[in-house]
PDB file of C-alpha atoms and ligand atoms in Angstrom:
ATOM      1  CA  MET A   1      -8.461  25.192 -37.192  1.00  0.00           C
ATOM      2  CA  ASN A   2      -8.683  24.769 -33.482  1.00  0.00           C
ATOM      3  CA  ALA A   3      -7.201  27.150 -31.020  1.00  0.00           C
ATOM      4  CA  ILE A   4      -3.917  25.135 -30.511  1.00  0.00           C
ATOM      5  CA  ALA A   5      -3.284  24.955 -34.251  1.00  0.00           C
ATOM      6  CA  GLN A   6      -3.973  28.818 -34.394  1.00  0.00           C
ATOM      7  CA  HIS A   7      -1.502  29.458 -31.715  1.00  0.00           C
ATOM      8  CA  LEU A   8       1.078  27.173 -33.336  1.00  0.00           C
ATOM      9  CA  GLN A   9       0.650  28.985 -36.661  1.00  0.00           C
ATOM     10  CA  LYS A  10       1.143  32.435 -35.011  1.00  0.00           C
ATOM     11  CA  PHE A  11       4.351  31.358 -33.299  1.00  0.00           C
ATOM     12  CA  LYS A  12       5.657  29.821 -36.400  1.00  0.00           C
ATOM     13  CA  SER A  13       5.362  32.907 -38.504  1.00  0.00           C
ATOM     14  CA  GLU A  14       6.743  34.963 -35.595  1.00  0.00           C
ATOM     15  CA  LEU A  15       9.831  32.843 -34.999  1.00  0.00           C
ATOM     16  CA  ASN A  16      10.629  32.110 -38.679  1.00  0.00           C
ATOM     17  CA  PRO A  17      12.499  35.416 -39.289  1.00  0.00           C
ATOM     18  CA  PHE A  18      14.709  34.741 -36.167  1.00  0.00           C
ATOM     19  CA  ASN A  19      15.471  31.165 -37.288  1.00  0.00           C
ATOM     20  CA  CYS A  20      14.274  30.174 -33.806  1.00  0.00           C
ATOM     21  CA  GLN A  21      12.785  26.749 -32.912  1.00  0.00           C
ATOM     22  CA  LEU A  22       9.603  26.463 -31.092  1.00  0.00           C
ATOM     23  CA  ILE A  23       9.570  23.859 -28.224  1.00  0.00           C
ATOM     24  CA  ALA A  24       5.836  23.368 -27.323  1.00  0.00           C
ATOM     25  CA  VAL A  25       5.961  22.849 -23.467  1.00  0.00           C
ATOM     26  CA  SER A  26       3.315  20.235 -22.837  1.00  0.00           C
ATOM     27  CA  LYS A  27       3.758  19.516 -19.094  1.00  0.00           C
ATOM     28  CA  THR A  28       0.486  19.036 -17.282  1.00  0.00           C
ATOM     29  CA  TYR A  29      -1.443  18.676 -20.433  1.00  0.00           C
ATOM     30  CA  THR A  30      -2.881  15.388 -21.506  1.00  0.00           C
ATOM     31  CA  SER A  31      -1.530  13.157 -24.333  1.00  0.00           C
ATOM     32  CA  GLU A  32      -4.782  13.906 -26.232  1.00  0.00           C
ATOM     33  CA  ILE A  33      -4.040  17.630 -26.116  1.00  0.00           C
ATOM     34  CA  VAL A  34      -0.392  16.979 -27.187  1.00  0.00           C
ATOM     35  CA  LYS A  35      -1.748  14.887 -30.067  1.00  0.00           C
ATOM     36  CA  GLN A  36      -3.693  17.893 -31.356  1.00  0.00           C
ATOM     37  CA  ALA A  37      -0.587  19.943 -31.522  1.00  0.00           C
ATOM     38  CA  TYR A  38       1.249  17.135 -33.222  1.00  0.00           C
ATOM     39  CA  ASP A  39      -1.481  16.756 -35.805  1.00  0.00           C
ATOM     40  CA  ALA A  40      -1.068  20.465 -36.465  1.00  0.00           C
ATOM     41  CA  GLY A  41       2.519  19.893 -37.418  1.00  0.00           C
ATOM     42  CA  GLN A  42       4.411  20.426 -34.172  1.00  0.00           C
ATOM     43  CA  ILE A  43       7.106  17.788 -33.466  1.00  0.00           C
ATOM     44  CA  HIS A  44       9.311  19.398 -30.637  1.00  0.00           C
ATOM     45  CA  PHE A  45       7.717  19.065 -27.193  1.00  0.00           C
ATOM     46  CA  GLY A  46       9.144  19.900 -23.761  1.00  0.00           C
ATOM     47  CA  GLU A  47       8.469  18.196 -20.458  1.00  0.00           C
ATOM     48  CA  ASN A  48       9.898  19.179 -17.002  1.00  0.00           C
ATOM     49  CA  LYS A  49       9.281  15.703 -15.220  1.00  0.00           C
ATOM     50  CA  VAL A  50      10.766  12.426 -16.366  1.00  0.00           C
ATOM     51  CA  GLN A  51       7.818  10.322 -15.471  1.00  0.00           C
ATOM     52  CA  GLU A  52       5.377  12.381 -17.287  1.00  0.00           C
ATOM     53  CA  MET A  53       7.645  12.536 -20.367  1.00  0.00           C
ATOM     54  CA  VAL A  54       8.156   8.695 -20.417  1.00  0.00           C
ATOM     55  CA  GLN A  55       4.496   8.238 -20.176  1.00  0.00           C
ATOM     56  CA  LYS A  56       3.612  10.491 -23.161  1.00  0.00           C
ATOM     57  CA  GLN A  57       6.544   9.173 -25.155  1.00  0.00           C
ATOM     58  CA  GLU A  58       4.947   5.750 -24.865  1.00  0.00           C
ATOM     59  CA  GLN A  59       1.492   6.941 -25.828  1.00  0.00           C
ATOM     60  CA  LEU A  60       2.308   9.262 -28.649  1.00  0.00           C
ATOM     61  CA  PRO A  61       3.877   9.019 -32.204  1.00  0.00           C
ATOM     62  CA  LYS A  62       7.617   7.948 -32.089  1.00  0.00           C
ATOM     63  CA  GLU A  63       8.496  10.846 -34.474  1.00  0.00           C
ATOM     64  CA  ILE A  64       8.013  13.440 -31.678  1.00  0.00           C
ATOM     65  CA  ASN A  65      11.236  14.994 -30.530  1.00  0.00           C
ATOM     66  CA  TRP A  66      11.189  15.115 -26.566  1.00  0.00           C
ATOM     67  CA  HIS A  67      12.974  17.860 -24.816  1.00  0.00           C
ATOM     68  CA  LEU A  68      13.567  17.555 -21.089  1.00  0.00           C
ATOM     69  CA  ILE A  69      13.512  21.216 -19.827  1.00  0.00           C
ATOM     70  CA  GLY A  70      13.299  20.607 -16.081  1.00  0.00           C
ATOM     71  CA  HIS A  71      15.816  19.661 -13.397  1.00  0.00           C
ATOM     72  CA  LEU A  72      17.031  16.118 -13.853  1.00  0.00           C
ATOM     73  CA  GLN A  73      18.142  13.843 -11.093  1.00  0.00           C
ATOM     74  CA  THR A  74      21.063  11.486 -11.813  1.00  0.00           C
ATOM     75  CA  ASN A  75      19.099   8.395 -10.884  1.00  0.00           C
ATOM     76  CA  LYS A  76      16.356   9.040 -13.531  1.00  0.00           C
ATOM     77  CA  VAL A  77      18.684   9.505 -16.483  1.00  0.00           C
ATOM     78  CA  LYS A  78      18.224   5.904 -17.430  1.00  0.00           C
ATOM     79  CA  TYR A  79      14.527   6.299 -18.105  1.00  0.00           C
ATOM     80  CA  ILE A  80      14.942   8.877 -20.806  1.00  0.00           C
ATOM     81  CA  ALA A  81      18.352   8.008 -22.296  1.00  0.00           C
ATOM     82  CA  PRO A  82      16.888   5.606 -24.997  1.00  0.00           C
ATOM     83  CA  PHE A  83      14.778   8.408 -26.539  1.00  0.00           C
ATOM     84  CA  VAL A  84      15.432  11.830 -25.341  1.00  0.00           C
ATOM     85  CA  HIS A  85      16.156  14.541 -28.102  1.00  0.00           C
ATOM     86  CA  LEU A  86      17.732  17.176 -25.946  1.00  0.00           C
ATOM     87  CA  ILE A  87      18.312  17.766 -22.182  1.00  0.00           C
ATOM     88  CA  HIS A  88      18.093  21.498 -21.558  1.00  0.00           C
ATOM     89  CA  ALA A  89      19.046  21.643 -17.857  1.00  0.00           C
ATOM     90  CA  VAL A  90      22.377  20.043 -17.144  1.00  0.00           C
ATOM     91  CA  ASP A  91      23.840  21.687 -14.252  1.00  0.00           C
ATOM     92  CA  SER A  92      26.784  19.489 -13.032  1.00  0.00           C
ATOM     93  CA  LEU A  93      29.648  17.329 -14.297  1.00  0.00           C
ATOM     94  CA  LYS A  94      28.247  14.416 -12.190  1.00  0.00           C
ATOM     95  CA  LEU A  95      24.993  14.593 -14.149  1.00  0.00           C
ATOM     96  CA  LEU A  96      26.835  14.833 -17.441  1.00  0.00           C
ATOM     97  CA  ALA A  97      28.908  11.746 -16.585  1.00  0.00           C
ATOM     98  CA  GLU A  98      25.706   9.854 -15.865  1.00  0.00           C
ATOM     99  CA  ILE A  99      24.053  10.955 -19.055  1.00  0.00           C
ATOM    100  CA  ASN A 100      27.240   9.864 -20.922  1.00  0.00           C
ATOM    101  CA  LYS A 101      27.100   6.491 -19.291  1.00  0.00           C
ATOM    102  CA  GLU A 102      23.470   5.839 -20.045  1.00  0.00           C
ATOM    103  CA  ALA A 103      23.886   7.155 -23.559  1.00  0.00           C
ATOM    104  CA  LYS A 104      26.579   4.577 -24.139  1.00  0.00           C
ATOM    105  CA  LYS A 105      24.432   1.806 -23.070  1.00  0.00           C
ATOM    106  CA  CYS A 106      21.956   2.873 -25.637  1.00  0.00           C
ATOM    107  CA  ASN A 107      24.603   3.388 -28.249  1.00  0.00           C
ATOM    108  CA  ARG A 108      23.507   7.042 -28.639  1.00  0.00           C
ATOM    109  CA  ILE A 109      24.974  10.574 -28.445  1.00  0.00           C
ATOM    110  CA  ILE A 110      22.762  12.732 -26.329  1.00  0.00           C
ATOM    111  CA  ALA A 111      22.754  16.418 -26.924  1.00  0.00           C
ATOM    112  CA  CYS A 112      22.723  18.548 -23.750  1.00  0.00           C
ATOM    113  CA  LEU A 113      22.514  22.172 -22.863  1.00  0.00           C
ATOM    114  CA  LEU A 114      24.213  23.632 -19.815  1.00  0.00           C
ATOM    115  CA  GLN A 115      21.704  25.487 -17.684  1.00  0.00           C
ATOM    116  CA  ILE A 116      23.095  28.875 -16.581  1.00  0.00           C
ATOM    117  CA  TYR A 117      21.793  30.764 -13.619  1.00  0.00           C
ATOM    118  CA  ILE A 118      20.980  34.295 -14.849  1.00  0.00           C
ATOM    119  CA  ALA A 119      18.053  35.265 -12.659  1.00  0.00           C
ATOM    120  CA  GLN A 120      18.092  37.451  -9.588  1.00  0.00           C
ATOM    121  CA  GLU A 121      16.073  34.651  -7.792  1.00  0.00           C
ATOM    122  CA  GLU A 122      16.900  32.114  -5.177  1.00  0.00           C
ATOM    123  CA  THR A 123      14.783  29.226  -6.470  1.00  0.00           C
ATOM    124  CA  LYS A 124      16.237  28.313  -9.758  1.00  0.00           C
ATOM    125  CA  PHE A 125      18.798  25.687 -10.612  1.00  0.00           C
ATOM    126  CA  GLY A 126      21.808  26.199 -12.749  1.00  0.00           C
ATOM    127  CA  LEU A 127      25.521  27.045 -13.131  1.00  0.00           C
ATOM    128  CA  SER A 128      27.270  30.350 -12.769  1.00  0.00           C
ATOM    129  CA  PHE A 129      29.228  31.580 -15.718  1.00  0.00           C
ATOM    130  CA  ALA A 130      32.379  30.575 -13.887  1.00  0.00           C
ATOM    131  CA  GLU A 131      31.160  27.044 -13.057  1.00  0.00           C
ATOM    132  CA  ALA A 132      30.021  26.555 -16.614  1.00  0.00           C
ATOM    133  CA  GLN A 133      33.374  27.625 -18.068  1.00  0.00           C
ATOM    134  CA  GLN A 134      35.192  25.340 -15.542  1.00  0.00           C
ATOM    135  CA  LEU A 135      33.035  22.468 -16.668  1.00  0.00           C
ATOM    136  CA  LEU A 136      33.703  23.185 -20.379  1.00  0.00           C
ATOM    137  CA  GLU A 137      37.445  23.299 -19.590  1.00  0.00           C
ATOM    138  CA  SER A 138      37.516  20.172 -17.611  1.00  0.00           C
ATOM    139  CA  ASP A 139      39.565  17.038 -18.554  1.00  0.00           C
ATOM    140  CA  ALA A 140      36.634  14.855 -17.596  1.00  0.00           C
ATOM    141  CA  LEU A 141      34.483  16.487 -20.358  1.00  0.00           C
ATOM    142  CA  LYS A 142      36.983  15.457 -23.038  1.00  0.00           C
ATOM    143  CA  THR A 143      36.472  11.813 -22.125  1.00  0.00           C
ATOM    144  CA  PHE A 144      32.497  11.806 -22.557  1.00  0.00           C
ATOM    145  CA  GLU A 145      32.154  10.357 -26.087  1.00  0.00           C
ATOM    146  CA  ASN A 146      28.394   9.826 -25.788  1.00  0.00           C
ATOM    147  CA  ILE A 147      27.234  13.357 -25.142  1.00  0.00           C
ATOM    148  CA  SER A 148      27.446  16.525 -26.989  1.00  0.00           C
ATOM    149  CA  ILE A 149      27.114  20.046 -25.474  1.00  0.00           C
ATOM    150  CA  ALA A 150      24.910  21.952 -27.908  1.00  0.00           C
ATOM    151  CA  GLY A 151      24.669  25.286 -26.043  1.00  0.00           C
ATOM    152  CA  PHE A 152      23.066  26.966 -23.023  1.00  0.00           C
ATOM    153  CA  MET A 153      19.728  27.356 -21.376  1.00  0.00           C
ATOM    154  CA  GLY A 154      18.629  30.204 -19.171  1.00  0.00           C
ATOM    155  CA  MET A 155      15.552  31.472 -17.371  1.00  0.00           C
ATOM    156  CA  ALA A 156      15.171  35.095 -16.639  1.00  0.00           C
ATOM    157  CA  THR A 157      13.812  36.494 -13.448  1.00  0.00           C
ATOM    158  CA  ASN A 158       9.998  36.427 -13.192  1.00  0.00           C
ATOM    159  CA  THR A 159       9.484  40.231 -13.226  1.00  0.00           C
ATOM    160  CA  SER A 160       7.749  42.898 -15.142  1.00  0.00           C
ATOM    161  CA  ASN A 161      10.996  44.809 -15.539  1.00  0.00           C
ATOM    162  CA  VAL A 162      11.788  44.346 -19.207  1.00  0.00           C
ATOM    163  CA  ALA A 163      15.248  45.965 -18.950  1.00  0.00           C
ATOM    164  CA  GLN A 164      16.312  43.467 -16.298  1.00  0.00           C
ATOM    165  CA  ILE A 165      15.046  40.460 -18.398  1.00  0.00           C
ATOM    166  CA  LYS A 166      16.768  41.885 -21.438  1.00  0.00           C
ATOM    167  CA  SER A 167      20.094  42.235 -19.644  1.00  0.00           C
ATOM    168  CA  GLU A 168      19.855  38.695 -18.149  1.00  0.00           C
ATOM    169  CA  PHE A 169      19.339  37.212 -21.652  1.00  0.00           C
ATOM    170  CA  GLU A 170      21.933  39.345 -23.208  1.00  0.00           C
ATOM    171  CA  SER A 171      24.505  38.320 -20.573  1.00  0.00           C
ATOM    172  CA  LEU A 172      23.917  34.716 -21.552  1.00  0.00           C
ATOM    173  CA  GLN A 173      24.263  35.418 -25.155  1.00  0.00           C
ATOM    174  CA  LEU A 174      27.593  37.230 -24.531  1.00  0.00           C
ATOM    175  CA  PHE A 175      28.889  34.323 -22.459  1.00  0.00           C
ATOM    176  CA  ALA A 176      27.990  31.965 -25.319  1.00  0.00           C
ATOM    177  CA  THR A 177      29.799  33.993 -27.778  1.00  0.00           C
ATOM    178  CA  ARG A 178      32.957  33.979 -25.613  1.00  0.00           C
ATOM    179  CA  MET A 179      32.791  30.211 -25.027  1.00  0.00           C
ATOM    180  CA  LYS A 180      32.224  29.553 -28.720  1.00  0.00           C
ATOM    181  CA  GLU A 181      35.583  31.197 -29.388  1.00  0.00           C
ATOM    182  CA  LYS A 182      37.350  29.564 -26.519  1.00  0.00           C
ATOM    183  CA  ILE A 183      36.176  25.974 -26.390  1.00  0.00           C
ATOM    184  CA  GLN A 184      37.167  23.723 -29.362  1.00  0.00           C
ATOM    185  CA  LEU A 185      36.277  20.106 -28.662  1.00  0.00           C
ATOM    186  CA  PRO A 186      34.783  17.203 -30.763  1.00  0.00           C
ATOM    187  CA  ASN A 187      31.860  16.980 -28.335  1.00  0.00           C
ATOM    188  CA  VAL A 188      31.084  20.730 -27.946  1.00  0.00           C
ATOM    189  CA  ALA A 189      29.163  22.705 -30.611  1.00  0.00           C
ATOM    190  CA  LEU A 190      27.594  25.684 -28.970  1.00  0.00           C
ATOM    191  CA  ARG A 191      24.932  26.568 -31.424  1.00  0.00           C
ATOM    192  CA  HIS A 192      21.776  26.699 -29.297  1.00  0.00           C
ATOM    193  CA  LEU A 193      20.608  29.213 -26.742  1.00  0.00           C
ATOM    194  CA  SER A 194      17.315  28.018 -25.160  1.00  0.00           C
ATOM    195  CA  MET A 195      15.781  31.262 -23.759  1.00  0.00           C
ATOM    196  CA  GLY A 196      12.176  32.567 -23.594  1.00  0.00           C
ATOM    197  CA  MET A 197       8.883  31.283 -22.283  1.00  0.00           C
ATOM    198  CA  SER A 198       5.260  32.588 -22.935  1.00  0.00           C
ATOM    199  CA  GLY A 199       5.787  35.798 -20.956  1.00  0.00           C
ATOM    200  CA  ASP A 200       9.270  36.824 -22.131  1.00  0.00           C
ATOM    201  CA  TYR A 201       9.926  35.216 -25.403  1.00  0.00           C
ATOM    202  CA  LYS A 202      10.068  38.442 -27.448  1.00  0.00           C
ATOM    203  CA  ILE A 203      12.745  39.780 -25.304  1.00  0.00           C
ATOM    204  CA  ALA A 204      14.638  36.510 -25.670  1.00  0.00           C
ATOM    205  CA  LEU A 205      14.276  36.570 -29.464  1.00  0.00           C
ATOM    206  CA  ALA A 206      15.882  40.053 -29.588  1.00  0.00           C
ATOM    207  CA  ALA A 207      18.696  38.655 -27.500  1.00  0.00           C
ATOM    208  CA  GLY A 208      19.589  35.875 -29.890  1.00  0.00           C
ATOM    209  CA  SER A 209      17.471  32.964 -28.675  1.00  0.00           C
ATOM    210  CA  THR A 210      17.443  29.884 -31.043  1.00  0.00           C
ATOM    211  CA  MET A 211      14.850  27.960 -28.970  1.00  0.00           C
ATOM    212  CA  VAL A 212      11.875  29.291 -27.079  1.00  0.00           C
ATOM    213  CA  ARG A 213      10.011  27.062 -24.630  1.00  0.00           C
ATOM    214  CA  ILE A 214       6.356  28.072 -24.899  1.00  0.00           C
ATOM    215  CA  GLY A 215       3.553  26.302 -22.855  1.00  0.00           C
ATOM    216  CA  SER A 216       0.602  28.332 -21.717  1.00  0.00           C
ATOM    217  CA  ALA A 217       0.607  30.669 -24.891  1.00  0.00           C
ATOM    218  CA  ILE A 218      -0.093  27.572 -26.965  1.00  0.00           C
ATOM    219  CA  PHE A 219      -2.153  25.257 -24.795  1.00  0.00           C
ATOM    220  CA  GLY A 220      -3.846  27.795 -22.534  1.00  0.00           C
ATOM    221  CA  SER A 221      -3.314  28.409 -18.822  1.00  0.00           C
ATOM    222  CA  ARG A 222      -2.628  25.355 -16.617  1.00  0.00           C
TER     223      ARG A 222
HETATM  224  C1  PLP B 301       6.873  25.452 -17.736  1.00  0.00           C
HETATM  225  C2  PLP B 301       8.153  25.822 -18.385  1.00  0.00           C
HETATM  226  C3  PLP B 301       8.275  26.688 -19.500  1.00  0.00           C
HETATM  227  C4  PLP B 301       6.862  27.193 -20.196  1.00  0.00           C
HETATM  228  O1  PLP B 301       6.254  28.113 -19.407  1.00  0.00           O
HETATM  229  P1  PLP B 301       5.042  28.913 -20.041  1.00  0.00           P
HETATM  230  O2  PLP B 301       5.033  30.062 -19.160  1.00  0.00           O
HETATM  231  O3  PLP B 301       3.836  27.985 -19.904  1.00  0.00           O
HETATM  232  O4  PLP B 301       5.239  29.219 -21.471  1.00  0.00           O
HETATM  233  C5  PLP B 301       9.441  26.997 -20.065  1.00  0.00           C
HETATM  234  N1  PLP B 301      10.622  26.545 -19.545  1.00  0.00           N
HETATM  235  C6  PLP B 301      10.552  25.788 -18.313  1.00  0.00           C
HETATM  236  C7  PLP B 301      11.793  25.269 -17.843  1.00  0.00           C
HETATM  237  C8  PLP B 301       9.293  25.379 -17.792  1.00  0.00           C
HETATM  238  O5  PLP B 301       9.384  24.680 -16.625  1.00  0.00           O
END
């Protein structure tokens, strides 16, 4: 077994008891390397750039489920709408409207997560809890028949302070629980929490993550 297959195996057994999905984050790695992970049984892959994801989608087996995990610009939605499996980082109603429009053209329903800003850092995208609730309660959302909101995504602060990371993840879990009770719409089913990367996934698992996005711990450092 090669190193990638070994790492995947390790994560599989570690995530199994938590019923958590592994998204192998393949950004910056070549299609040949992604193929090694695919051959080892991995079918969920995450990319943070539209162009790179489209290129790999063309080169690799169509069975792969592609997750867009990075910031998405409105004018690029059309390139991924025909095939994307899940968009993790939706952070505005305008973007959601565009995804709905392009999904309709493809006769698809595209699953989306709302990215929530939970870190104490200036650089990260996302909605505040209040903005996310506003979006979920908006009249516009009710008219979007070609998207479904499947949950939330959050990135914790890049810090060695475990207590801080834990409280950031837990705040998102708490918010998700409240929204699940509050929002009852045909196009909203809040079952996923995309939280945790190579450095903090153990903390995310303990806080109820259902999808971890792991790159370097599988493929090696970039
Ligand atoms: C790169 C990236 C990851 C994976 O990071 P690693 O530290 O390599 O595991 C997860 N989520 C997002 C949004 C990313 O951009």
